[in-house]
Every structure is written in structure tokens, then in C-alpha cells.
C-alpha positions as YAML, in Angstrom:
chain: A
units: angstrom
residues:
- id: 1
  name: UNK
  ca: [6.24, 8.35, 14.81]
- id: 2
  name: UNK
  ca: [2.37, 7.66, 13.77]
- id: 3
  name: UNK
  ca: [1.48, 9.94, 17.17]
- id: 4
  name: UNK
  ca: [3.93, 12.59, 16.03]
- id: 5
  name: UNK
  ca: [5.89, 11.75, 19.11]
- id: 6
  name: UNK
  ca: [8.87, 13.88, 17.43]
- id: 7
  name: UNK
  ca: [12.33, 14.96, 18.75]
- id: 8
  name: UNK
  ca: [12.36, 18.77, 20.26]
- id: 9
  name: UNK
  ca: [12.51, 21.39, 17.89]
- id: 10
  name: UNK
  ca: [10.32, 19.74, 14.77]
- id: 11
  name: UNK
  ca: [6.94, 21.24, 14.91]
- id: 12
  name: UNK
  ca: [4.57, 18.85, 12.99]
- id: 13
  name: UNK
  ca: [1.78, 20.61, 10.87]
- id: 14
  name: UNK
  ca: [-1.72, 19.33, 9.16]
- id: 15
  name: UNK
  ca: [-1.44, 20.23, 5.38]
- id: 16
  name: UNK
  ca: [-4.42, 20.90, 3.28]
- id: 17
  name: UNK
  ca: [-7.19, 20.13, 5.81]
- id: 18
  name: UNK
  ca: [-10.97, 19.77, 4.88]
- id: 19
  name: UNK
  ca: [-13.47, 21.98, 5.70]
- id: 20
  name: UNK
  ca: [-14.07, 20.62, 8.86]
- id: 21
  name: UNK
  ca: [-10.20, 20.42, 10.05]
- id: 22
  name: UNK
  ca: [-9.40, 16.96, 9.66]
- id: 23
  name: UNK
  ca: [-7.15, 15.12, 8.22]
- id: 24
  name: UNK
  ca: [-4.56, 16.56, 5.77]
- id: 25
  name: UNK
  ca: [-1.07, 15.97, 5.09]
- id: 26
  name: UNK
  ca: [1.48, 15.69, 8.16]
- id: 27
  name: UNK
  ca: [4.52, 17.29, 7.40]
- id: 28
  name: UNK
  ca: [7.76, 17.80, 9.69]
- id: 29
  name: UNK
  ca: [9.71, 21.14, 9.90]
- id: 30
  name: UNK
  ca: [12.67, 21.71, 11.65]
- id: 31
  name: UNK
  ca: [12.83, 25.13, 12.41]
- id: 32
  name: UNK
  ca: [16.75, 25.02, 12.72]
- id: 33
  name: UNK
  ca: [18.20, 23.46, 9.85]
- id: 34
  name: UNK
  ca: [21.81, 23.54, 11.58]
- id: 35
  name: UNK
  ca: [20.86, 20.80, 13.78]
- id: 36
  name: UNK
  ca: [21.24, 18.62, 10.79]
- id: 37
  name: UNK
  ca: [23.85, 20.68, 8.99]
- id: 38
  name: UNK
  ca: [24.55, 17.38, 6.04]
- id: 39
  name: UNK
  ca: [22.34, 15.76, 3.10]
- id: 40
  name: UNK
  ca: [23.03, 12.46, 4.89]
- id: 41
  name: UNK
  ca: [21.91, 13.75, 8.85]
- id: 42
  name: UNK
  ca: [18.69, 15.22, 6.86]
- id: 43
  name: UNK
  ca: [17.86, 12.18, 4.81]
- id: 44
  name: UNK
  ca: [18.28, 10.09, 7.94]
- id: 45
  name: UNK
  ca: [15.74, 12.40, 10.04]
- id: 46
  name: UNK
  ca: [13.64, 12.42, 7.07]
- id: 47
  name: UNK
  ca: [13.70, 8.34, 7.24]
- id: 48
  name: UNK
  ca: [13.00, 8.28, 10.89]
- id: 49
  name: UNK
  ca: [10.34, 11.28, 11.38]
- id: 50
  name: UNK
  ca: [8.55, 8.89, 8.07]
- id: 51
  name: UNK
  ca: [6.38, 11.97, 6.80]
- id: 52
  name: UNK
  ca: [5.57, 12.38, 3.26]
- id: 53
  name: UNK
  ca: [8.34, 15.32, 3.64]
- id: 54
  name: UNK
  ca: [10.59, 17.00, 6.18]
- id: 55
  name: UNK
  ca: [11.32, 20.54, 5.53]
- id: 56
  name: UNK
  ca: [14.53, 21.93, 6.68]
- id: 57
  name: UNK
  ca: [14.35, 25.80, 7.16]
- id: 58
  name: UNK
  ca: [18.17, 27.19, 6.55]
- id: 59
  name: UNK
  ca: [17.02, 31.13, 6.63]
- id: 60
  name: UNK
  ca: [13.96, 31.94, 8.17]
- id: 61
  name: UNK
  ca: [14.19, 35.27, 7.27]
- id: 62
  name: UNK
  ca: [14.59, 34.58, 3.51]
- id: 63
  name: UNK
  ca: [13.19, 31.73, 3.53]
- id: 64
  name: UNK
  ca: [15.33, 29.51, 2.32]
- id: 65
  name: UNK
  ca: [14.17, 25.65, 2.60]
- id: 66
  name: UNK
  ca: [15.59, 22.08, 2.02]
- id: 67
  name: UNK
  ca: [12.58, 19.07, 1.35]
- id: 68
  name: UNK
  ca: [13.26, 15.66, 1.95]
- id: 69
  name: UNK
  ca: [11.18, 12.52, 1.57]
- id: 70
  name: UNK
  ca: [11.87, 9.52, 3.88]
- id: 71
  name: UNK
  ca: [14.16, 8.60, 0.54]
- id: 72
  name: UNK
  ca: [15.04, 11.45, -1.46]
- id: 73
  name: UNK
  ca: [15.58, 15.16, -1.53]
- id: 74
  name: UNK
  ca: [13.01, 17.36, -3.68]
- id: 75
  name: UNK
  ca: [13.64, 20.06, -5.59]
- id: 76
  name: UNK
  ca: [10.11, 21.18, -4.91]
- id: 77
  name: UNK
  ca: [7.24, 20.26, -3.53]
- id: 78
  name: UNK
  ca: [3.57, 21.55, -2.72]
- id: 79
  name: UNK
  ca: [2.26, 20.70, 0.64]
- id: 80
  name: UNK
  ca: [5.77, 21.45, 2.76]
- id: 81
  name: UNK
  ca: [5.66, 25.04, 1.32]
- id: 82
  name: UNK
  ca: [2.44, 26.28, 2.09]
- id: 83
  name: UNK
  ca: [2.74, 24.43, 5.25]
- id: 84
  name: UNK
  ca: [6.40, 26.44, 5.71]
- id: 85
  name: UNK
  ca: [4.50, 29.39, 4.67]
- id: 86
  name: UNK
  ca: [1.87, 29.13, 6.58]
- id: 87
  name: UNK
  ca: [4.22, 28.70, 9.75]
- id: 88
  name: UNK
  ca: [7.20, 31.26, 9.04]
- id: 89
  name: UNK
  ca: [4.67, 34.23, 7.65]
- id: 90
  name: UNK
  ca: [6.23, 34.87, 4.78]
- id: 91
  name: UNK
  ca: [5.56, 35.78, 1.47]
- id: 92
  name: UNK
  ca: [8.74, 34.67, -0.76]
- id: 93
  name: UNK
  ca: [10.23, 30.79, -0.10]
- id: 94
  name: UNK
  ca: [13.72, 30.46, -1.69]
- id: 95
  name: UNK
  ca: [14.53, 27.02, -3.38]
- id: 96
  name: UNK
  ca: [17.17, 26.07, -5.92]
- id: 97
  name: UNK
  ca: [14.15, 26.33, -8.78]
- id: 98
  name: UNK
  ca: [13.34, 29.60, -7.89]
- id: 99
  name: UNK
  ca: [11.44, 32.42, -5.74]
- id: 100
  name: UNK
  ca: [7.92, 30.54, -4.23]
- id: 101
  name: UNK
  ca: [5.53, 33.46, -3.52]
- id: 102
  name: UNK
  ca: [3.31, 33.08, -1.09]
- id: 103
  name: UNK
  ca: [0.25, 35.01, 0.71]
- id: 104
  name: UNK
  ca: [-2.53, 34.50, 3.56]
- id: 105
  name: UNK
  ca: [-6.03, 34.63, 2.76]
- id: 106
  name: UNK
  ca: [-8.32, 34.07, 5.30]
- id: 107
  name: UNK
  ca: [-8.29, 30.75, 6.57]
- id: 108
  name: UNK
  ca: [-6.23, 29.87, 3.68]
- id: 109
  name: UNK
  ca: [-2.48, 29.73, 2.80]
- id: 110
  name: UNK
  ca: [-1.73, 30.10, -0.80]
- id: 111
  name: UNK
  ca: [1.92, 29.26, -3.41]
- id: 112
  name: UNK
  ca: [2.60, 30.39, -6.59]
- id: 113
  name: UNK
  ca: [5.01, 28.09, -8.51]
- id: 114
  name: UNK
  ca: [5.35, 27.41, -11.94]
- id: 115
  name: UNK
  ca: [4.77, 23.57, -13.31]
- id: 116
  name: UNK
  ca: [8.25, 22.77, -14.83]
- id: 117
  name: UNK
  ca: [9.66, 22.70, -10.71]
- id: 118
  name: UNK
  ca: [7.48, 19.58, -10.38]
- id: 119
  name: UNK
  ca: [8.54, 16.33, -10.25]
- id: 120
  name: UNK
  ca: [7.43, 14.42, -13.13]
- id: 121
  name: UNK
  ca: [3.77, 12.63, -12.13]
- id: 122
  name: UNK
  ca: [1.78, 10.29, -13.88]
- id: 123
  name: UNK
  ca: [-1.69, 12.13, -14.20]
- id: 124
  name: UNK
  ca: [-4.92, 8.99, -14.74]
- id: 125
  name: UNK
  ca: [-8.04, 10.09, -15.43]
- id: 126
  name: UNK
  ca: [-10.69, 7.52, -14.47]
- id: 127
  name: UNK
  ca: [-14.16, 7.53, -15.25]
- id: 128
  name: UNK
  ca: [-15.61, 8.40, -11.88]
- id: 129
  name: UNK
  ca: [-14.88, 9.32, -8.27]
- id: 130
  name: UNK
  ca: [-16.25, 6.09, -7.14]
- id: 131
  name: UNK
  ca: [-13.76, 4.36, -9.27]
- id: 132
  name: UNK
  ca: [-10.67, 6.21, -7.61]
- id: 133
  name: UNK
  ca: [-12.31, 5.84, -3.97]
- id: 134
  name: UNK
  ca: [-12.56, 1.58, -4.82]
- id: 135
  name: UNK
  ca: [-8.45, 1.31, -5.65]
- id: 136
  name: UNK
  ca: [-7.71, -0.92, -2.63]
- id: 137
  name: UNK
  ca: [-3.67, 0.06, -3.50]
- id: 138
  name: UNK
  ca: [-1.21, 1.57, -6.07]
- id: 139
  name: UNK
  ca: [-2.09, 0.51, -9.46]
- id: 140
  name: UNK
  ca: [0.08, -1.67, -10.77]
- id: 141
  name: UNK
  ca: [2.85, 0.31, -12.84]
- id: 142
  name: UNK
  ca: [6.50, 2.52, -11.47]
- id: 143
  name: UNK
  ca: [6.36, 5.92, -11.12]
- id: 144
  name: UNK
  ca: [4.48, 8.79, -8.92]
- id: 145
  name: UNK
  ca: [0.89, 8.03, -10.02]
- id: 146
  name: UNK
  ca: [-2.10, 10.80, -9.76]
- id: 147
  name: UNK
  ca: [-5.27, 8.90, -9.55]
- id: 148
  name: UNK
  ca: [-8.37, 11.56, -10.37]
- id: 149
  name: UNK
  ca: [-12.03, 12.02, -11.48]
- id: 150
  name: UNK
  ca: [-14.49, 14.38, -12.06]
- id: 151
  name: UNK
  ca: [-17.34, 14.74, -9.16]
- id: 152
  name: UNK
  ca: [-18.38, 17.95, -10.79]
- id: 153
  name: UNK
  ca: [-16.91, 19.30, -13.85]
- id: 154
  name: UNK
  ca: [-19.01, 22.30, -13.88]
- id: 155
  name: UNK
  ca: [-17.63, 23.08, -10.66]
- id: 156
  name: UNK
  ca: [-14.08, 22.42, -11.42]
- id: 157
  name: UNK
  ca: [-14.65, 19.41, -8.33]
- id: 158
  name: UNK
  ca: [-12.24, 17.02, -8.68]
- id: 159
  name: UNK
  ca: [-11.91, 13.16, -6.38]
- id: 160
  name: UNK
  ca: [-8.07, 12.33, -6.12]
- id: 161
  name: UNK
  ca: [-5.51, 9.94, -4.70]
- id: 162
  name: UNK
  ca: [-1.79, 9.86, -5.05]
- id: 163
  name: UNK
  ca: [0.65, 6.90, -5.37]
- id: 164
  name: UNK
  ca: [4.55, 7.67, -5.02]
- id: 165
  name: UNK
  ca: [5.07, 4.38, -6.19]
- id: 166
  name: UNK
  ca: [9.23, 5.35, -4.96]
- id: 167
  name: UNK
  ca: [9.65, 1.78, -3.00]
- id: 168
  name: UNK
  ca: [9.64, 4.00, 0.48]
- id: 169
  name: UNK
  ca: [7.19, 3.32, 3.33]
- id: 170
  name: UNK
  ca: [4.76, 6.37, 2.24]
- id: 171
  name: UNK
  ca: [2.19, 4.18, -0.08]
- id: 172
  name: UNK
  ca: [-0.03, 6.71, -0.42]
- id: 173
  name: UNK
  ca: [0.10, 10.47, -0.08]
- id: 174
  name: UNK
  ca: [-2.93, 12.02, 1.52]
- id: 175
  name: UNK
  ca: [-2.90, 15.25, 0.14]
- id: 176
  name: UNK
  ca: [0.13, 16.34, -2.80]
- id: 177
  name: UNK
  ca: [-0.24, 20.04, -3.59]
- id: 178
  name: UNK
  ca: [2.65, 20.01, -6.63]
- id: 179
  name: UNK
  ca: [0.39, 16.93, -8.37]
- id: 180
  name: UNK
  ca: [-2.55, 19.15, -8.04]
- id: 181
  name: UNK
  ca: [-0.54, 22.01, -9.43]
- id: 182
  name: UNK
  ca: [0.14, 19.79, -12.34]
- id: 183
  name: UNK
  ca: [-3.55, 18.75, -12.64]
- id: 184
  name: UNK
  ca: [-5.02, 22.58, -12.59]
- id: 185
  name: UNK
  ca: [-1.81, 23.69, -15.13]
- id: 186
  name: UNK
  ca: [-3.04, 20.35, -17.95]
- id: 187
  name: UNK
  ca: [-6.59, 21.32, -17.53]
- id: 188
  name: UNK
  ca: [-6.62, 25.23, -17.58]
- id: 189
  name: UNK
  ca: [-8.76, 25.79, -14.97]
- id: 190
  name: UNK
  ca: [-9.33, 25.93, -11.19]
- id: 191
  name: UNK
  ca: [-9.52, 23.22, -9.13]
- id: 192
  name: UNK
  ca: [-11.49, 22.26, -5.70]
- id: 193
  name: UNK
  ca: [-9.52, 18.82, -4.91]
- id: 194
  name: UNK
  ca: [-10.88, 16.45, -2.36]
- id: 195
  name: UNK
  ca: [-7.67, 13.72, -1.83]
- id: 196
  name: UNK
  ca: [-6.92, 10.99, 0.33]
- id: 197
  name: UNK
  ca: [-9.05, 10.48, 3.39]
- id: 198
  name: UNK
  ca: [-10.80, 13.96, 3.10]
- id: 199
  name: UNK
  ca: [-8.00, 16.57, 2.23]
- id: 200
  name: UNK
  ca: [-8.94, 19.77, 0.25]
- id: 201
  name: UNK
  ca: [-6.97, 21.04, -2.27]
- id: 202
  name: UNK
  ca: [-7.21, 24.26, -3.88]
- id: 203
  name: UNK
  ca: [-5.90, 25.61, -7.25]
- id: 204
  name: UNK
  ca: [-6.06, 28.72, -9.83]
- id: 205
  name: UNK
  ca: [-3.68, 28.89, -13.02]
- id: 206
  name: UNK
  ca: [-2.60, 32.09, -14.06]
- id: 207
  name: UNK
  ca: [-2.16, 33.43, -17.18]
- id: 208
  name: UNK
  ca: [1.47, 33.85, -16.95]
- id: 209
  name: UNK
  ca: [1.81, 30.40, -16.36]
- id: 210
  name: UNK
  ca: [2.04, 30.10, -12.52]
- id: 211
  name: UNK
  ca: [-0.27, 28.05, -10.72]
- id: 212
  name: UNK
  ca: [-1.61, 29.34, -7.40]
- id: 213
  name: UNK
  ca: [-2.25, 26.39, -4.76]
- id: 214
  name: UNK
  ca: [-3.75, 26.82, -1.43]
- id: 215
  name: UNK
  ca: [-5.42, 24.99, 1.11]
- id: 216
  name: UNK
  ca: [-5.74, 25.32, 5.27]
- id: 217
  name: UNK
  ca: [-2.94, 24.65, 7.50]
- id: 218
  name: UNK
  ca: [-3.73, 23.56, 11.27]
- id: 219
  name: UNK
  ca: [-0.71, 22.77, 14.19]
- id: 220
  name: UNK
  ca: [-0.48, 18.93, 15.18]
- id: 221
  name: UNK
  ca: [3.04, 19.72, 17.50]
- id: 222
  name: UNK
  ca: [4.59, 22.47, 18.57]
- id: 223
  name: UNK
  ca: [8.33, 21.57, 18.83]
...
């Protein structure tokens, strides 16, 4: 599946692409979520398609989304809704946590979601982008790890890789919009995240809470 050579009816998207339109996350979305009508059909789709996450759309009217790892279903996640988003046209995504808002903005797709839907993370700070670029691997350690480092602090830049450290095959995630949520929300300002291979990540807390993340969202496969 590392050509996205995907059943019929899954498109496959690019998540979070740099400025120049490469890379980015790939993420699956299966536009009918009837065709896998079961938590077990999903998780073993989600196994086989091996993406980060498979999104499920059960509504696309309202919205309404299942996310699935190759191992586990999330209760939210960052990259497979503004890629949903971003491919449905719609401004509200319904998930058990809540409401997901969403709006276009140019060549830009942007969430609001609050930090308590995320997954717990492990967010390291190391002392410079060079350091996080030279980790051959995971650190050593359990638990979803958020490698990160200031290029420019002024600028709110930020260098970051992510380790799901979950015992699946996804050792590293090339571009995670809910740890980036969970950066921007600790630090209190906006971010400009470059993750992974070249990914960009964007982010703006709000004062209400929320944390607005956005990035560009480019079609791999049309299913």
C-alpha cells in the first residue's frame, strides 16, 4: 500500500504539505463508511490500508467521522480532520468529543478543537533543530513521543518529529496536527511547524481555549 494502490472508493489525501507541495501526511478516507459497517471490518481496513489513520465518513452531510490507526480507534485526531475537511467542504466535523469547526482559507484548511480531545503525548524539548533532525529512531522510552526545537523563537518556528511509540508498523508520523495542537496550547502562542520529511504545520491558540490548526491539503487518489 506504499503506492497508495487502494481498494475503490478510499480516496487517499496529502496532509499538511510544505510550501512547495510535497510530502505531508497520507491519510485514507472512505467516503462510505457502510462498506465497513463494524469496529472490527474498520480496524482491519485500517491495518491493511497501513496509514497513520483511516477516516470513516458515516454522514457526509453532518459530518460525522470514525478515525482509526492501523491498531486503534481515536477519539480525535488532527491531520484526518482537516484532511476530511478539506475534502467534504464543510465547516462543522461531528465526533464523540464534540463539534470540530472548520473553515477554508486560501490555500489553507483550518480546525478548531480544544486540547483535552487529544490523546495524551509526550512533548521533549531539545536544545536545537539539528538535534531532533540527528534522532536516527524513537527515543528510547513507551508512549506517543513529540520530539521539537526552536529554529526561530522570535518567529514562533518550530523543527519537529513524532514517535507513536504504539508497537504498530507507523514508526514515525510525518506530520501530527493534534501533537502540534498540544505544542501551540503549552506554549501560548502560534506556531509555524516544519515535521517529518518537510511537512508544515500551522497553529493559533485562542483565547477561549481552542486551538486553531491548519495546514495545505493536496489529492494523492481519487477513489
Amino acid at each position: 500500500m506504499s503506492d497508495y494502490d487502494v481498494p475503490r472508493g478510499i480516496d487517499v489525501l496529502r496532509v499538511f504539505c510544505g510550501p512547495d507541495g510535497r510530502h505531508g501526511n497520507a491519510l485514507g478516507v472512505v467516503r462510505d463508511g457502510r462498506s465497513h459497517p463494524d469496529e472490527d471490518s474498520r480496524q482491519l481496513l485500517a491495518r491493511r490500508l497501513g496509514f497513520s489513520e483511516t477516516v470513516f465518513v458515516d454522514d457526509p452531510e453532518r459530518g460525522r467521522v470514525d478515525i482509526h490507526t492501523p491498531g486503534l480507534r481515536l477519539p480525535f485526531a488532527g491531520h484526518p480532520l482537516v484532511g476530511t475537511a478539506w475534502l467534504l467542504d464543510l465547516e462543522v466535523l461531528e465526533l464523540a468529543v464534540g463539534d470540530v469547526f472548520a473553515r477554508q482559507d486560501g490555500e489553507f484548511t483550518w480546525i478548531t478543537a480544544r486540547p483535552e480531545w487529544v490523546p495524551p503525548r509526550t512533548l521533549q524539548q531539545y536544545a536545537s533543530a539539528a538535534e531532533v533532525e540527528a534522532l536516527p529512531g524513537p527515543p528510547p522510552g513507551e508512549g506517543w513521543l513529540y520530539a521539537w526545537a526552536w529554529e526561530d523563537e522570535a518567529a514562533g518556528r518550530v523543527r519537529a518529529r513524532a514517535f507513536p511509540r504504539r508497537g504498530d508498523a507507523i514508526v514515525e508520523d510525518e506530520a501530527t496536527g493534534a501533537a502540534a495542537l498540544l505544542l501551540s496550547a503549552h506554549l501560548g502562542r502560534a506556531l509555524n511547524i516544519t515535521q517529518g520529511r518537510g511537512s508544515q504545520i500551522l497553529t493559533a491558540p485562542a483565547p477561549d481555549g481552542t486551538v486553531e490548526v491548519g495546514g495545505r491539503v493536496l489529492m494523492a487518489v481519487r477513489g
